[in-house]
Coordinates of C-alpha atoms and ligand atoms in Angstrom, one line a residue:
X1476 CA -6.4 -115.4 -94.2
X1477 CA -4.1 -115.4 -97.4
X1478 CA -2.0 -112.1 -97.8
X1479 CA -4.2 -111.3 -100.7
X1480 CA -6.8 -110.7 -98.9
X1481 CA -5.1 -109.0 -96.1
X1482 CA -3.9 -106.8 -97.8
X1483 CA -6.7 -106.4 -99.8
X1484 CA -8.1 -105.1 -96.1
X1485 CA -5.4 -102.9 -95.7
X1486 CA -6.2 -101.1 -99.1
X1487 CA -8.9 -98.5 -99.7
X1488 CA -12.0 -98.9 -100.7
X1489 CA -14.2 -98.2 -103.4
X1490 CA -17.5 -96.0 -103.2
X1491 CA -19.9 -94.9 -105.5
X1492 CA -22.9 -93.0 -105.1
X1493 CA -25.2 -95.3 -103.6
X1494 CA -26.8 -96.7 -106.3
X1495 CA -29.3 -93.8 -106.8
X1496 CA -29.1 -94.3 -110.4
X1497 CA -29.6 -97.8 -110.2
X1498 CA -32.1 -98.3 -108.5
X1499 CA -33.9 -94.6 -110.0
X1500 CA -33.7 -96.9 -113.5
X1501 CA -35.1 -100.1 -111.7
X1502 CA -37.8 -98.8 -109.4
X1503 CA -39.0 -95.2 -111.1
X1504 CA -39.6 -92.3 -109.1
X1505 CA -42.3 -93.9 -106.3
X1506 CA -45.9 -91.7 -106.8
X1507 CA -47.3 -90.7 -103.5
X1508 CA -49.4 -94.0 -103.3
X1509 CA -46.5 -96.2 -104.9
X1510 CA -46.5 -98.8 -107.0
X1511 CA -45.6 -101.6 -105.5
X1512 CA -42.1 -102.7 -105.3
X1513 CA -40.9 -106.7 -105.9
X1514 CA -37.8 -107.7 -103.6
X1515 CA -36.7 -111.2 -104.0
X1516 CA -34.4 -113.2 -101.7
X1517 CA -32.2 -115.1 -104.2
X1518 CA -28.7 -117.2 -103.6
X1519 CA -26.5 -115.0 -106.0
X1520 CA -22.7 -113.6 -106.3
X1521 CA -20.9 -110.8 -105.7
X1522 CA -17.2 -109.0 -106.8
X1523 CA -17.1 -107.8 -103.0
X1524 CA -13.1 -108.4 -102.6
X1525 CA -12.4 -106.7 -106.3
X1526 CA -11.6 -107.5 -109.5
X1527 CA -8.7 -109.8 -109.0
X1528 CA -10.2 -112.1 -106.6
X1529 CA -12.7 -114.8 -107.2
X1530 CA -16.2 -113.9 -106.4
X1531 CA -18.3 -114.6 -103.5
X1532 CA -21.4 -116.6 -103.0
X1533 CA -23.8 -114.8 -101.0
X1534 CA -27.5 -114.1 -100.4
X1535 CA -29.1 -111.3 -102.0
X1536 CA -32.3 -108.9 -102.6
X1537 CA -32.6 -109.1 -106.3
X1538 CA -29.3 -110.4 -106.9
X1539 CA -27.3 -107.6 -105.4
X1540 CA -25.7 -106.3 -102.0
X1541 CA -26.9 -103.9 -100.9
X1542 CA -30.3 -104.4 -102.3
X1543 CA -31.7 -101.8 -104.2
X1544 CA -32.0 -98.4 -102.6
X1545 CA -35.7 -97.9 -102.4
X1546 CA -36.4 -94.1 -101.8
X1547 CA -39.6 -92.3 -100.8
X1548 CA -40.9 -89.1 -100.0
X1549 CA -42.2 -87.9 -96.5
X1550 CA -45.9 -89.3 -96.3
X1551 CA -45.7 -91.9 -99.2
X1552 CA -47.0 -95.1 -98.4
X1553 CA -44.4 -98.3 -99.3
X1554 CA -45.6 -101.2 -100.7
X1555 CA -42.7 -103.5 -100.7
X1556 CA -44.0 -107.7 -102.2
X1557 CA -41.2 -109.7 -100.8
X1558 CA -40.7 -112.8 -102.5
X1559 CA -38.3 -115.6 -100.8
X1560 CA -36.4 -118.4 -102.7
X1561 CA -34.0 -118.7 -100.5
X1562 CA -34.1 -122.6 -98.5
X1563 CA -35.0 -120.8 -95.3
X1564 CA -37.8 -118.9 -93.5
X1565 CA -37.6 -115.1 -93.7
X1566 CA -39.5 -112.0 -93.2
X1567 CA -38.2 -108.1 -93.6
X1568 CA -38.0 -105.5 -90.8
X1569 CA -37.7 -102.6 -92.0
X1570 CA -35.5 -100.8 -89.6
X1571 CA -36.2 -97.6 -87.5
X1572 CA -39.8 -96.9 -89.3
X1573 CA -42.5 -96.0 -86.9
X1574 CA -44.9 -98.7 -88.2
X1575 CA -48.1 -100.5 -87.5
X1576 CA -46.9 -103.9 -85.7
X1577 CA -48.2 -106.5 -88.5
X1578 CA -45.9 -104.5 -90.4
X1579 CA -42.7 -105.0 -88.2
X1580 CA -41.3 -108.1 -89.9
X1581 CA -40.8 -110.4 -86.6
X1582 CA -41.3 -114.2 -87.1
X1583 CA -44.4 -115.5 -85.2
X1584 CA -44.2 -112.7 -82.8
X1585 CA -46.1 -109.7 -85.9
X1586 CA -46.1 -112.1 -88.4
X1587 CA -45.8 -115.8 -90.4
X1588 CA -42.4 -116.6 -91.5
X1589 CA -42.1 -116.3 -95.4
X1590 CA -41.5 -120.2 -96.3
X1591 CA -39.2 -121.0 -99.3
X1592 CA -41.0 -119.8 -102.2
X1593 CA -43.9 -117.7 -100.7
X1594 CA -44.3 -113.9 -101.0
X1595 CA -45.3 -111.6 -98.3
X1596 CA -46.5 -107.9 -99.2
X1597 CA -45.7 -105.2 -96.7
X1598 CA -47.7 -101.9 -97.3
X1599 CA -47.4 -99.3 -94.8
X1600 CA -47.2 -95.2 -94.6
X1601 CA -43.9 -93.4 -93.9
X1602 CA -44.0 -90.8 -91.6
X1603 CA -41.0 -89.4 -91.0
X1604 CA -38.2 -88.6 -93.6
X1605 CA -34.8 -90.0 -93.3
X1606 CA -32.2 -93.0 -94.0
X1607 CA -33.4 -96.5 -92.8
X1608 CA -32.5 -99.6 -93.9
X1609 CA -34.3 -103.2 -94.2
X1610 CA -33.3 -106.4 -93.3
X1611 CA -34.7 -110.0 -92.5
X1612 CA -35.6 -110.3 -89.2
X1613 CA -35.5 -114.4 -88.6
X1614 CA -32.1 -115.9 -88.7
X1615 CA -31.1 -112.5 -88.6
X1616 CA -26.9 -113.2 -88.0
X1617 CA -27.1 -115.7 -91.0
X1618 CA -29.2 -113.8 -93.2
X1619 CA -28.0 -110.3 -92.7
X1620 CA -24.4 -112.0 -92.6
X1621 CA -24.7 -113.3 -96.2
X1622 CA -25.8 -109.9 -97.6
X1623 CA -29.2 -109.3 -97.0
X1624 CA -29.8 -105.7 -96.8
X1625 CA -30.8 -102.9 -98.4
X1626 CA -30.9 -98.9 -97.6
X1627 CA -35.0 -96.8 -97.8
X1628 CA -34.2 -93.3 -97.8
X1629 CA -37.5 -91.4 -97.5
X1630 CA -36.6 -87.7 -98.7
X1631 CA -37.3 -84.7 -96.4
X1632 CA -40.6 -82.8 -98.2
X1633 CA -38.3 -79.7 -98.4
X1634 CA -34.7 -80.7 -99.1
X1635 CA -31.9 -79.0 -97.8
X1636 CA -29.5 -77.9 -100.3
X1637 CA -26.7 -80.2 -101.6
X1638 CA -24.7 -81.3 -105.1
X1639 CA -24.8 -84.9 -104.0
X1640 CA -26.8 -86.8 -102.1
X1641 CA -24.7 -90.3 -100.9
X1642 CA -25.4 -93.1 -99.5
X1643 CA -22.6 -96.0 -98.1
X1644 CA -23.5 -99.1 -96.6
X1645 CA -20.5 -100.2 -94.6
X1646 CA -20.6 -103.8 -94.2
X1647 CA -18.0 -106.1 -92.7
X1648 CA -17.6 -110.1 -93.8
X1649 CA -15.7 -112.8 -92.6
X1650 CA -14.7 -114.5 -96.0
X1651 CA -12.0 -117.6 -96.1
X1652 CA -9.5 -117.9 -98.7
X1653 CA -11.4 -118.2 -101.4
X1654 CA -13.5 -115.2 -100.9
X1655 CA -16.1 -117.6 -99.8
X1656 CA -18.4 -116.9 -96.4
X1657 CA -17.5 -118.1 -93.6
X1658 CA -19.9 -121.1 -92.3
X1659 CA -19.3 -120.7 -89.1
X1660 CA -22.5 -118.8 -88.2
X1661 CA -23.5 -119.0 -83.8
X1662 CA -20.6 -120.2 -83.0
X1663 CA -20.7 -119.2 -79.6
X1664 CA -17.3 -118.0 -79.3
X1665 CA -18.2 -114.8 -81.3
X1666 CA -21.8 -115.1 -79.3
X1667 CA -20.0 -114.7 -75.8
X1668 CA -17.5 -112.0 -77.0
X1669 CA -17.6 -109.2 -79.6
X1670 CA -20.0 -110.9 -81.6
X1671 CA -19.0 -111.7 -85.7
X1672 CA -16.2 -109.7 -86.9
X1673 CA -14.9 -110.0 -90.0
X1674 CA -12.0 -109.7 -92.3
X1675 CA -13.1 -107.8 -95.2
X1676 CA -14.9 -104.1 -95.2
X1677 CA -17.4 -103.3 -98.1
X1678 CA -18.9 -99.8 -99.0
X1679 CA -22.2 -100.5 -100.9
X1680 CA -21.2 -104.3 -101.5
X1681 CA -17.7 -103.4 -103.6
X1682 CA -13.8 -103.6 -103.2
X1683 CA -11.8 -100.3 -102.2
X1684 CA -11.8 -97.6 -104.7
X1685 CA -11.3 -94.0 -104.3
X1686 CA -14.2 -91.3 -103.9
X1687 CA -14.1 -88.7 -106.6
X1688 CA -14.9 -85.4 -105.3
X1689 CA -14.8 -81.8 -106.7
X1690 CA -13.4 -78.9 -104.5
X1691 CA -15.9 -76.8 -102.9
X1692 CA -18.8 -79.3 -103.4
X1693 CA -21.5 -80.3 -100.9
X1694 CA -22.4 -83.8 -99.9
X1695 CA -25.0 -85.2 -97.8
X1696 CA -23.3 -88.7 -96.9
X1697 CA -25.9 -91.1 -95.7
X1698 CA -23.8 -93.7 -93.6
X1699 CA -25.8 -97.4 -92.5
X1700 CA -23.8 -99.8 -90.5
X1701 CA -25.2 -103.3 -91.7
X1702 CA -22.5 -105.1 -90.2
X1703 CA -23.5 -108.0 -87.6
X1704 CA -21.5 -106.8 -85.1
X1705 CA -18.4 -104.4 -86.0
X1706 CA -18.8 -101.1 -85.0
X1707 CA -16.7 -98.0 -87.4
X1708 CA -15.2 -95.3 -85.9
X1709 CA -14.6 -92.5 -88.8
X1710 CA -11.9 -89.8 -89.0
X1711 CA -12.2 -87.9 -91.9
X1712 CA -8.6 -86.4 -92.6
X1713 CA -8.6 -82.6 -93.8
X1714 CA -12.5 -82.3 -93.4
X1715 CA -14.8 -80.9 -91.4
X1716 CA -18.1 -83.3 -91.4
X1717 CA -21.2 -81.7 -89.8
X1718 CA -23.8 -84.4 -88.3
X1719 CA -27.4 -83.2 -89.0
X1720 CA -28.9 -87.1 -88.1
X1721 CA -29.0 -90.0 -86.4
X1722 CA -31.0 -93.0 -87.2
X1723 CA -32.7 -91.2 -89.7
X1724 CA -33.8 -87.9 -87.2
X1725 CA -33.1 -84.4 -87.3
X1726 CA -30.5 -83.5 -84.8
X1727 CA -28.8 -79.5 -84.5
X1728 CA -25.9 -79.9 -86.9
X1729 CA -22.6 -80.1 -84.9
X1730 CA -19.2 -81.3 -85.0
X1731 CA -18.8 -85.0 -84.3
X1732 CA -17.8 -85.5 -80.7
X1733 CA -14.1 -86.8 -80.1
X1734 CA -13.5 -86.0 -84.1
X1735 CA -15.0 -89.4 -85.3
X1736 CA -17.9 -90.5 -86.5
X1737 CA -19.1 -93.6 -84.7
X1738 CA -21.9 -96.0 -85.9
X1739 CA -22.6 -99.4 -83.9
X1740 CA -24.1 -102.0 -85.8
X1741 CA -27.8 -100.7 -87.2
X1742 CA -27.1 -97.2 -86.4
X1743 CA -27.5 -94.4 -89.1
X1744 CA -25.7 -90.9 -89.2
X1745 CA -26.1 -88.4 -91.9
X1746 CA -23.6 -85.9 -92.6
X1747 CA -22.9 -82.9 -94.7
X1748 CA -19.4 -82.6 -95.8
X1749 CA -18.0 -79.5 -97.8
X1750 CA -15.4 -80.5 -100.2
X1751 CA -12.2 -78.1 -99.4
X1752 CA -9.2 -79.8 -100.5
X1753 CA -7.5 -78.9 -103.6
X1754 CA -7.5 -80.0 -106.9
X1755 CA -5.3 -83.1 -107.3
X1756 CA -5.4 -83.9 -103.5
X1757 CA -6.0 -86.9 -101.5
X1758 CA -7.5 -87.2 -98.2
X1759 CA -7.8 -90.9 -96.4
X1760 CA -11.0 -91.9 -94.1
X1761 CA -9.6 -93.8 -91.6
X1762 CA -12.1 -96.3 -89.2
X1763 CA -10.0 -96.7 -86.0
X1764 CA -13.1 -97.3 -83.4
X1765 CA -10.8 -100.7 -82.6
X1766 CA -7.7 -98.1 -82.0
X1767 CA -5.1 -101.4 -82.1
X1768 CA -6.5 -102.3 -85.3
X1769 CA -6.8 -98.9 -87.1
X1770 CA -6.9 -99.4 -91.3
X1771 CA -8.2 -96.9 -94.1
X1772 CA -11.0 -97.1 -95.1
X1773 CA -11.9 -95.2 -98.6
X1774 CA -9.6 -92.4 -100.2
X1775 CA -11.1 -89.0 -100.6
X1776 CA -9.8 -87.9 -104.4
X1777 CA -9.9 -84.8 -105.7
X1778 CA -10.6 -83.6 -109.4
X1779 CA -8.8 -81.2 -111.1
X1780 CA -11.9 -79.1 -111.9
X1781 CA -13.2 -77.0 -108.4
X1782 CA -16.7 -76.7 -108.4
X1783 CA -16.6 -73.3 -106.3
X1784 CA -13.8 -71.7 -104.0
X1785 CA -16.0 -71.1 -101.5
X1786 CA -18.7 -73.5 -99.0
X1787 CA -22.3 -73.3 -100.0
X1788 CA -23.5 -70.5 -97.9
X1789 CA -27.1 -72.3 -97.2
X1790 CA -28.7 -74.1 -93.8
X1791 CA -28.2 -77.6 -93.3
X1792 CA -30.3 -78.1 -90.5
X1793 CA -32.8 -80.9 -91.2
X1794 CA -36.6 -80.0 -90.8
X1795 CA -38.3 -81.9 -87.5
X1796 CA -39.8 -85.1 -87.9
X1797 CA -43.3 -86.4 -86.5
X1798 CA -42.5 -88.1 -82.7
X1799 CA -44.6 -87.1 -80.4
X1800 CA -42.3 -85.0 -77.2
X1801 CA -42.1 -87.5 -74.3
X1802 CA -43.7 -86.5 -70.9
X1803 CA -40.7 -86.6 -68.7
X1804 CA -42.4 -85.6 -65.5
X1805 CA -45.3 -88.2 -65.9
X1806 CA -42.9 -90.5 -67.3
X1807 CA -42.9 -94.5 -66.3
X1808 CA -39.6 -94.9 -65.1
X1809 CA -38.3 -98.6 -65.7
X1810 CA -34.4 -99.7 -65.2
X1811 CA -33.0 -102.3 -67.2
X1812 CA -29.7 -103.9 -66.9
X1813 CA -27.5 -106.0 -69.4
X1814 CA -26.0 -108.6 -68.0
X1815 CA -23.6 -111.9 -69.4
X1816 CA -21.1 -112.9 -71.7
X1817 CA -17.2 -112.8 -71.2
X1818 CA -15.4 -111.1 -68.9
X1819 CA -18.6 -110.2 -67.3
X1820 CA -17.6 -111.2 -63.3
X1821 CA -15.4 -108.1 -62.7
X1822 CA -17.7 -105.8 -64.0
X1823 CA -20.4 -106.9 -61.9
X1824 CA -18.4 -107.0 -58.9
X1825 CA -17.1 -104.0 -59.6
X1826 CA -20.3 -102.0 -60.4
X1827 CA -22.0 -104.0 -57.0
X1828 CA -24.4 -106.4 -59.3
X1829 CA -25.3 -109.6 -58.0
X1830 CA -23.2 -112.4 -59.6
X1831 CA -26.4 -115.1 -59.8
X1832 CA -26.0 -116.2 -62.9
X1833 CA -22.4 -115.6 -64.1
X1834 CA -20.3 -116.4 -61.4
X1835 CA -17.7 -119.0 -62.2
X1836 CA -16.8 -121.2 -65.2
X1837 CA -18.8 -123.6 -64.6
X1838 CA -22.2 -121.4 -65.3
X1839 CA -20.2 -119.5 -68.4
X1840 CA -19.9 -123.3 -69.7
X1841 CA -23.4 -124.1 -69.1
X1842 CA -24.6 -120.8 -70.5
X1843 CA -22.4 -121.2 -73.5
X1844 CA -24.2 -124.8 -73.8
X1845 CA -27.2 -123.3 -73.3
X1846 CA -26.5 -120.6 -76.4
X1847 CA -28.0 -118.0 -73.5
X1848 CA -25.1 -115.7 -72.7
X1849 CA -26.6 -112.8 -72.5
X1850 CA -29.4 -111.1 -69.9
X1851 CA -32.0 -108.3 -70.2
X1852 CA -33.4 -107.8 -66.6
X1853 CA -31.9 -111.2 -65.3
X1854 CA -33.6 -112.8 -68.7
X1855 CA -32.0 -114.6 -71.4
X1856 CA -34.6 -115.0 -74.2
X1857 CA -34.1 -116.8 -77.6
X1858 CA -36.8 -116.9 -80.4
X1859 CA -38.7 -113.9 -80.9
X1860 CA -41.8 -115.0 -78.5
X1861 CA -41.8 -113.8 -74.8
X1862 CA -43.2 -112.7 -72.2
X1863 CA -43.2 -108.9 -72.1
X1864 CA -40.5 -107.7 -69.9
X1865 CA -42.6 -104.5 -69.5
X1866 CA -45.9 -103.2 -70.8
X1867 CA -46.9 -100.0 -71.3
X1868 CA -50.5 -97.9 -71.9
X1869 CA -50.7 -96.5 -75.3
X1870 CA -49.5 -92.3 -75.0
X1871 CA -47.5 -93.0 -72.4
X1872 CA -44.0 -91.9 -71.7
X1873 CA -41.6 -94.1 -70.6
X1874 CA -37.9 -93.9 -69.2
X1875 CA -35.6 -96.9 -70.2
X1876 CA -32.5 -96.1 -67.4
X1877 CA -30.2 -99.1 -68.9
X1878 CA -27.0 -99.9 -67.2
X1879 CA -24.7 -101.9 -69.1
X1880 CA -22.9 -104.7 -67.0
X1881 CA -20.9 -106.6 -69.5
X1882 CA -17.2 -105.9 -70.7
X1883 CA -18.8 -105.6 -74.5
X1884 CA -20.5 -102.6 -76.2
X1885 CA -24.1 -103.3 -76.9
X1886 CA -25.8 -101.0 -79.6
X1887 CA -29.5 -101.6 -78.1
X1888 CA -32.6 -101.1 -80.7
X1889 CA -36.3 -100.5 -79.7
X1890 CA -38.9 -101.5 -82.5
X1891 CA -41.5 -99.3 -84.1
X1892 CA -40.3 -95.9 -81.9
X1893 CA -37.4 -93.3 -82.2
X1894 CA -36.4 -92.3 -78.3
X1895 CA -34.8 -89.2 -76.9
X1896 CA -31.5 -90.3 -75.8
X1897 CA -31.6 -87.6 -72.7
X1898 CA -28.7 -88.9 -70.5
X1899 CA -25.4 -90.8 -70.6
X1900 CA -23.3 -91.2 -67.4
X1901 CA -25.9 -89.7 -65.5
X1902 CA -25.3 -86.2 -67.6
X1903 CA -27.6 -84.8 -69.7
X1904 CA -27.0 -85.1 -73.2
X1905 CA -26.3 -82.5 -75.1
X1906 CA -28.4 -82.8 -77.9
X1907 CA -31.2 -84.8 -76.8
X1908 CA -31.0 -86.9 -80.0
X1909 CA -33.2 -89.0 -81.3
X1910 CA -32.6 -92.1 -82.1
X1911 CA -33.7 -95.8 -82.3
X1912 CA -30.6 -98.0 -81.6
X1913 CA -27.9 -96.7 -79.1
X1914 CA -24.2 -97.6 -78.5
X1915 CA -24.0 -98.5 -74.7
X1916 CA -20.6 -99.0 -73.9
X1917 CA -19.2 -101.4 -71.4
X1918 CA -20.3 -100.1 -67.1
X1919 CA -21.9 -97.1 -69.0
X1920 CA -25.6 -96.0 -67.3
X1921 CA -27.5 -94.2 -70.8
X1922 CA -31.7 -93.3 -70.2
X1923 CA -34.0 -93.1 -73.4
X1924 CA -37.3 -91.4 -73.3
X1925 CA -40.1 -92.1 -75.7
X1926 CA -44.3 -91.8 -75.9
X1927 CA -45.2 -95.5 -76.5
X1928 CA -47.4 -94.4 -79.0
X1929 CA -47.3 -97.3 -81.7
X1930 CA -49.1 -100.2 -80.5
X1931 CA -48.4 -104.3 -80.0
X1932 CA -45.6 -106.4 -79.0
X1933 CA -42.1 -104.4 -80.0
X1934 CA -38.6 -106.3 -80.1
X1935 CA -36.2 -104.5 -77.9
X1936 CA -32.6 -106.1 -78.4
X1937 CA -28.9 -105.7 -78.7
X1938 CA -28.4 -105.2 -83.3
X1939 CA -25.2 -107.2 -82.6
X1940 CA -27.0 -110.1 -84.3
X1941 CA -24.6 -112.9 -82.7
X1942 CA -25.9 -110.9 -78.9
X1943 CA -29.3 -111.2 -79.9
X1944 CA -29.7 -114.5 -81.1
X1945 CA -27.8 -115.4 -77.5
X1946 CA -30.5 -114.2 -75.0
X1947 CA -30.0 -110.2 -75.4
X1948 CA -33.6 -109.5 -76.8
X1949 CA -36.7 -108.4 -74.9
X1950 CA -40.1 -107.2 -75.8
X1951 CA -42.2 -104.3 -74.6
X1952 CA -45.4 -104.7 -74.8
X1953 CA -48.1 -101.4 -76.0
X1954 CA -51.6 -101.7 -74.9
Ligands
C2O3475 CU1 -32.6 -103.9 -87.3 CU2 -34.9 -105.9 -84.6 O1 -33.7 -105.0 -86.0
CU3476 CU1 -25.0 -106.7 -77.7

């Protein structure tokens, strides 16, 4: 890394209102059937390390990171023609919507690979509001980690009421001195361990700058972790952020446990956050999930003109979304372990697993050879075609009670369902959130609940995209 770009890291970093505007002017307001949409999978550039610096060659959805922010309405029906001229296969998942499996965006398993210069069109219904993203599903630690992704907000049919409605993709790259991407893609060191961290933080594709803000004014900030595998940790100096989603669902609005906002790779949370600070003030949103390697993130900067003296006195509270309420006491009850990669021996001796697979160096090495370092139910599976690690009748509830044995968090996402997320640590949770990708820390026991409602063969795999092309991806099969 030269200094220039370290520091670069240790400066904050620019935000802007999502692109709302942008891609308002490029898209229109989508009608209630939607016209369709074009996204095209180009080679292109981007400023991401600011002005000064030279710009980086990366892969984009028409020619920008993030792609455009396509936005919807509850009920709309999306009609997305994806057209790829890029040199490699792709397809787009389109992440955390309850869709019909042809739909889903996984190569050979729901669909054909999109060959270099063929189009694919994905039409489907939305029925649930909230912030999503898309992403290609094939290559998925290459093609995500050269800057293919984009957010899909579909809007609530009654909004709640705001001044500013924001959305930030955080993203994380691992540029060389240059600016340029890193090559080094499944290299298995960052497949066995933490997966591909970077060195340089975006907010909506762009350098730090600070956040203008007016005292007294209410945003709804829409946060998407794109990042292969770095999970953020947000404090939020001086304020008070109130979470009212995750992944996209309603949740009751409440304080963020521990103070920080924490997102794993895929994961979603919306927040409302009343401007308070004074005029002329600045407040600094620090990411110190890694707590040895703590840096700020964006500045918070305050006008000189308040907008009111006192928080909007209206309900944030988000209304419910469509999933049907699992069935806990005729629930299917399935365990699922996670098992592999580094450092894995002492957890499993401590937490009584068997050590089949991992014990000694000489399996790591052959694993590591192998590129399958990581285990779902004893199985490590690469490509996207399996054989079901567990099938379930249409309508009915299952339990997922996954125990993670491996020394590395693992933020686990279940295709074409959002799950109740009713205990961590054998507790109940609190809020019973919904979700459809959750952070599973290292010896941590966490049980989802969900109505396997949306038929076919659904991916169900760690979003830490160098985990999941090692062997931590399953499928569940709805019949
Ligand atoms: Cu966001 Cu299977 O992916
Ligand atoms: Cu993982």
């Amino acid at each position: 890394m030269t200094n220039q770009l370290t520091s670069m890291n240790r400066r904050t970093f620019l935000t802007r209102t999502g692109g709302v505007a942008v891609a308002g002017l490029a898209f229109g307001v989508p009608s209630a059937i939607g016209k369709p949409h074009r996204l095209t999978l180009t080679e292109a550039e981007a400023q991401l390390t600011g002005p000064n610096n030279p710009k980086t060659r990366d892969w984009a959805f028409n020619g920008r990171v993030p792609g455009p922010e396509l936005r919807f309405r509850q009920g709309d029906r999306l009609a997305v023609e994806v057209e790829n001229r890029l040199p490699q296969e792709t397809t787009v998942h389109w992440h955390g919507i309850r869709l019909p499996n042809a739909m889903d965006g996984v190569p050979h398993l729901t669909q054909k690979p999109i060959g270099p210069n063929e189009a694919f069109s994905y039409v489907f219904d939305l029925p649930d509001a909230g912030t999503y993203w898309y992403h290609p599903h094939m290559m998925s630690a290459e093609q995500v980690g050269r800057g293919l992704y984009g957010p899909l907000i579909v809007e609530e049919r009654e909004r709640i009421q705001v001044d500013r409605d924001v959305t930030w993709v955080l993203d994380d790259w691992r540029l060389d001195d240059n600016a340029q991407i890193d090559d080094g893609f499944g290299n298995m060191m960052d497949a066995s361990h933490a997966g591909r961290i970077g060195n340089t933080i975006t907010i909506n594709g762009r350098a730090p700058e600070p956040f203008p803000v007016r005292r007294g004014e209410r945003i709804r900030l829409r946060l998407i972790n794109a990042a292969n595998a770095r999970i953020f940790g947000l404090e939020f100096a001086g304020h008070k952020p109130t979470v009212i989603a995750y992944d996209g669902q309603p949740v009751e609005p409440h304080a963020p446990g521990s103070g920080r906002v924490v997102l794993g790779p895929a994961m979603r949370i919306d927040l409302v956050v009343d401007m308070m600070g004074k005029p002329g003030e600045h407040f600094t949103i620090t990411d110190s999930f890694y707590r040895r390697s703590t840096y700020p993130l964006v500045e918070i900067s305050y006008g000189t003109e308040p907008l009111r003296e006192r928080p909007l006195d209206a309900a944030v509270a988000l209304p419910a979304n469509t999933m049907p309420e699992p069935d806990l006491p005729n629930a299917l009850r399935h365990d699922v372990l996670f098992q592999g990669g580094m450092m894995s021996m002492m957890i499993e001796r401590e937490m009584g697993g068997s050590s089949d697979m991992s014990g000694g160096m000489g399996s790591m090495m052959e694993m590591m050879q192998s590129g399958r370092v990581w285990r779902i139910d004893g199985i490590a599976s690469v490509g996207h075609v399996m054989k079901p690690m567990l099938t379930l009748e249409r309508g009915r509830t299952a339990i997922l009670a996954m125990t993670n044995m491996t020394a590395w968090p693992h933020p686990m996402h279940l295709h074409g369902h959002s799950f109740r997320v009713i205990s961590r640590g054998g507790q109940p949770t609190r809020f019973r959130e919904w979700q459809d990708t959750v952070l599973i820390l290292p010896r941590e026991r966490v049980e989802i609940a969900f109505v396997a409602d949306n038929l076919g063969d659904r991916m169900f795999h760690s979003h830490i995209l160098e985990h999941q092309a090692a062997g931590m991806m399953g499928v569940i099969r709805i019949a």
